[in-house]
Amino acid sequence: QVQLVESGGGLVQAGDSLRLSCAASGGSLRTYRMGWFRKAPGKEREFVAAIWPSDGSVFYPDSMKGRFTISTDNAKNAVYLQINSLKPEDTAVYSCAAARGVQRYEYWGQGTQVTVSS
């Protein structure tokens, strides 16, 4: 099964941008539906974006449209999340996940912390 490792988080200032990475091993991302989620302290896990690496199709909930961009590099077997104009409320642990077909997300990375100061 696929293993996922996120990176790219850190402490940034409001208005900054970050590009989070999710490196996969043990499987090809093109066989999965990939997603980014975030979990802020005291809040429920929130869906950020999804991508189907096999054809590049993407999906964002309305709340995430505009500042978030998900992408994949099949040659590197990696998925990315670009976040622009970061806000303090974006502070959370961001995790990538993989799902098979229409199933729920089964494989998860350890997460990378994004902290946005005001």
PDB file of C-alpha atoms in Angstrom:
ATOM      1  CA  GLN A   1       0.000   0.000   0.000  1.00  0.00           C
ATOM      2  CA  VAL A   2       0.988   3.596  -0.495  1.00  0.00           C
ATOM      3  CA  GLN A   3       2.783   5.579   2.188  1.00  0.00           C
ATOM      4  CA  LEU A   4       2.492   9.354   2.343  1.00  0.00           C
ATOM      5  CA  VAL A   5       4.821  11.918   3.865  1.00  0.00           C
ATOM      6  CA  GLU A   6       3.946  15.610   3.987  1.00  0.00           C
ATOM      7  CA  SER A   7       6.408  18.457   4.168  1.00  0.00           C
ATOM      8  CA  GLY A   8       6.591  22.190   3.607  1.00  0.00           C
ATOM      9  CA  GLY A   9       4.764  23.502   6.633  1.00  0.00           C
ATOM     10  CA  GLY A  10       6.152  26.037   9.026  1.00  0.00           C
ATOM     11  CA  LEU A  11       5.643  29.328  10.786  1.00  0.00           C
ATOM     12  CA  VAL A  12       4.670  32.104   8.406  1.00  0.00           C
ATOM     13  CA  GLN A  13       3.101  35.530   8.508  1.00  0.00           C
ATOM     14  CA  ALA A  14      -0.343  36.467   7.304  1.00  0.00           C
ATOM     15  CA  GLY A  15      -0.247  37.163   3.590  1.00  0.00           C
ATOM     16  CA  ASP A  16       2.549  34.707   2.901  1.00  0.00           C
ATOM     17  CA  SER A  17       2.283  31.687   0.642  1.00  0.00           C
ATOM     18  CA  LEU A  18       3.235  28.070   1.177  1.00  0.00           C
ATOM     19  CA  ARG A  19       3.563  25.050  -1.020  1.00  0.00           C
ATOM     20  CA  LEU A  20       2.985  21.824   0.841  1.00  0.00           C
ATOM     21  CA  SER A  21       4.268  18.557  -0.562  1.00  0.00           C
ATOM     22  CA  CYS A  22       3.074  15.008  -0.182  1.00  0.00           C
ATOM     23  CA  ALA A  23       5.536  12.367  -1.302  1.00  0.00           C
ATOM     24  CA  ALA A  24       4.216   8.900  -1.973  1.00  0.00           C
ATOM     25  CA  SER A  25       6.038   5.603  -1.869  1.00  0.00           C
ATOM     26  CA  GLY A  26       4.958   2.021  -2.242  1.00  0.00           C
ATOM     27  CA  GLY A  27       2.386   2.830  -4.875  1.00  0.00           C
ATOM     28  CA  SER A  28       1.604   5.065  -7.805  1.00  0.00           C
ATOM     29  CA  LEU A  29      -0.610   8.067  -7.106  1.00  0.00           C
ATOM     30  CA  ARG A  30      -2.260   7.689 -10.473  1.00  0.00           C
ATOM     31  CA  THR A  31      -4.217   4.762  -9.042  1.00  0.00           C
ATOM     32  CA  TYR A  32      -5.718   6.854  -6.217  1.00  0.00           C
ATOM     33  CA  ARG A  33      -7.900   9.810  -5.492  1.00  0.00           C
ATOM     34  CA  MET A  34      -5.724  12.208  -3.510  1.00  0.00           C
ATOM     35  CA  GLY A  35      -6.928  14.729  -0.998  1.00  0.00           C
ATOM     36  CA  TRP A  36      -5.683  17.419   1.335  1.00  0.00           C
ATOM     37  CA  PHE A  37      -7.275  17.950   4.721  1.00  0.00           C
ATOM     38  CA  ARG A  38      -6.573  20.202   7.638  1.00  0.00           C
ATOM     39  CA  LYS A  39      -7.224  19.974  11.339  1.00  0.00           C
ATOM     40  CA  ALA A  40      -7.147  23.084  13.459  1.00  0.00           C
ATOM     41  CA  PRO A  41      -7.057  22.931  17.249  1.00  0.00           C
ATOM     42  CA  GLY A  42     -10.539  22.448  18.638  1.00  0.00           C
ATOM     43  CA  LYS A  43     -12.089  22.048  15.198  1.00  0.00           C
ATOM     44  CA  GLU A  44     -13.203  19.170  13.032  1.00  0.00           C
ATOM     45  CA  ARG A  45     -11.049  17.916  10.221  1.00  0.00           C
ATOM     46  CA  GLU A  46     -11.802  19.965   7.130  1.00  0.00           C
ATOM     47  CA  PHE A  47     -11.612  18.917   3.509  1.00  0.00           C
ATOM     48  CA  VAL A  48      -9.442  21.246   1.445  1.00  0.00           C
ATOM     49  CA  ALA A  49      -9.062  19.798  -2.039  1.00  0.00           C
ATOM     50  CA  ALA A  50      -8.946  16.632  -4.098  1.00  0.00           C
ATOM     51  CA  ILE A  51      -7.229  15.565  -7.262  1.00  0.00           C
ATOM     52  CA  TRP A  52      -7.318  12.542  -9.493  1.00  0.00           C
ATOM     53  CA  PRO A  53      -3.674  12.250 -10.611  1.00  0.00           C
ATOM     54  CA  SER A  54      -4.613   9.907 -13.432  1.00  0.00           C
ATOM     55  CA  ASP A  55      -6.223  12.730 -15.399  1.00  0.00           C
ATOM     56  CA  GLY A  56      -5.592  15.875 -13.353  1.00  0.00           C
ATOM     57  CA  SER A  57      -9.206  16.479 -12.369  1.00  0.00           C
ATOM     58  CA  VAL A  58      -9.513  18.643  -9.263  1.00  0.00           C
ATOM     59  CA  PHE A  59     -12.219  19.569  -6.816  1.00  0.00           C
ATOM     60  CA  TYR A  60     -12.470  22.254  -4.159  1.00  0.00           C
ATOM     61  CA  PRO A  61     -15.255  23.003  -1.761  1.00  0.00           C
ATOM     62  CA  ASP A  62     -16.566  26.532  -2.139  1.00  0.00           C
ATOM     63  CA  SER A  63     -14.837  27.611   1.042  1.00  0.00           C
ATOM     64  CA  MET A  64     -11.440  26.700  -0.390  1.00  0.00           C
ATOM     65  CA  LYS A  65     -11.760  28.123  -3.865  1.00  0.00           C
ATOM     66  CA  GLY A  66      -9.445  30.972  -4.708  1.00  0.00           C
ATOM     67  CA  ARG A  67      -6.489  30.599  -2.357  1.00  0.00           C
ATOM     68  CA  PHE A  68      -5.869  26.857  -2.572  1.00  0.00           C
ATOM     69  CA  THR A  69      -4.482  24.952  -5.521  1.00  0.00           C
ATOM     70  CA  ILE A  70      -3.893  21.220  -5.593  1.00  0.00           C
ATOM     71  CA  SER A  71      -1.614  19.678  -8.169  1.00  0.00           C
ATOM     72  CA  THR A  72       0.392  16.553  -8.831  1.00  0.00           C
ATOM     73  CA  ASP A  73       3.693  15.626 -10.387  1.00  0.00           C
ATOM     74  CA  ASN A  74       3.308  12.079 -11.563  1.00  0.00           C
ATOM     75  CA  ALA A  75       6.990  11.784 -12.425  1.00  0.00           C
ATOM     76  CA  LYS A  76       7.843  12.506  -8.788  1.00  0.00           C
ATOM     77  CA  ASN A  77       4.837  10.602  -7.462  1.00  0.00           C
ATOM     78  CA  ALA A  78       3.915  13.615  -5.375  1.00  0.00           C
ATOM     79  CA  VAL A  79       0.946  15.854  -4.755  1.00  0.00           C
ATOM     80  CA  TYR A  80       1.108  19.497  -3.721  1.00  0.00           C
ATOM     81  CA  LEU A  81      -1.051  22.096  -2.084  1.00  0.00           C
ATOM     82  CA  GLN A  82      -0.351  25.734  -2.852  1.00  0.00           C
ATOM     83  CA  ILE A  83      -1.795  28.129  -0.316  1.00  0.00           C
ATOM     84  CA  ASN A  84      -1.744  31.831  -1.085  1.00  0.00           C
ATOM     85  CA  SER A  85      -2.559  34.813   1.094  1.00  0.00           C
ATOM     86  CA  LEU A  86      -2.377  32.803   4.268  1.00  0.00           C
ATOM     87  CA  LYS A  87      -4.570  33.879   7.139  1.00  0.00           C
ATOM     88  CA  PRO A  88      -4.308  33.099  10.845  1.00  0.00           C
ATOM     89  CA  GLU A  89      -7.393  30.923  10.535  1.00  0.00           C
ATOM     90  CA  ASP A  90      -5.442  28.704   8.141  1.00  0.00           C
ATOM     91  CA  THR A  91      -3.359  27.524  11.078  1.00  0.00           C
ATOM     92  CA  ALA A  92      -3.736  23.758  11.212  1.00  0.00           C
ATOM     93  CA  VAL A  93      -2.092  20.432  10.638  1.00  0.00           C
ATOM     94  CA  TYR A  94      -2.377  19.709   6.941  1.00  0.00           C
ATOM     95  CA  SER A  95      -2.521  16.076   5.868  1.00  0.00           C
ATOM     96  CA  CYS A  96      -2.674  14.347   2.543  1.00  0.00           C
ATOM     97  CA  ALA A  97      -4.633  11.189   2.002  1.00  0.00           C
ATOM     98  CA  ALA A  98      -5.282   8.572  -0.642  1.00  0.00           C
ATOM     99  CA  ALA A  99      -8.463   6.753  -1.511  1.00  0.00           C
ATOM    100  CA  ARG A 100      -9.215   3.930  -3.865  1.00  0.00           C
ATOM    101  CA  GLY A 101     -12.017   4.630  -6.277  1.00  0.00           C
ATOM    102  CA  VAL A 102     -15.035   6.054  -4.471  1.00  0.00           C
ATOM    103  CA  GLN A 103     -14.016   4.669  -1.084  1.00  0.00           C
ATOM    104  CA  ARG A 104     -13.229   6.789   1.918  1.00  0.00           C
ATOM    105  CA  TYR A 105      -9.687   7.994   2.385  1.00  0.00           C
ATOM    106  CA  GLU A 106      -7.704   5.059   3.675  1.00  0.00           C
ATOM    107  CA  TYR A 107      -4.072   6.109   3.635  1.00  0.00           C
ATOM    108  CA  TRP A 108      -2.869   9.161   5.505  1.00  0.00           C
ATOM    109  CA  GLY A 109       0.358  10.997   6.004  1.00  0.00           C
ATOM    110  CA  GLN A 110       1.560  12.200   9.381  1.00  0.00           C
ATOM    111  CA  GLY A 111       0.665  15.801   8.636  1.00  0.00           C
ATOM    112  CA  THR A 112       2.649  19.004   8.472  1.00  0.00           C
ATOM    113  CA  GLN A 113       2.019  21.956  10.756  1.00  0.00           C
ATOM    114  CA  VAL A 114       1.156  25.316   9.256  1.00  0.00           C
ATOM    115  CA  THR A 115       1.126  28.214  11.687  1.00  0.00           C
ATOM    116  CA  VAL A 116       0.152  31.666  10.476  1.00  0.00           C
ATOM    117  CA  SER A 117       0.856  34.656  12.667  1.00  0.00           C
ATOM    118  CA  SER A 118      -1.131  37.858  12.393  1.00  0.00           C
TER     119      SER A 118
END
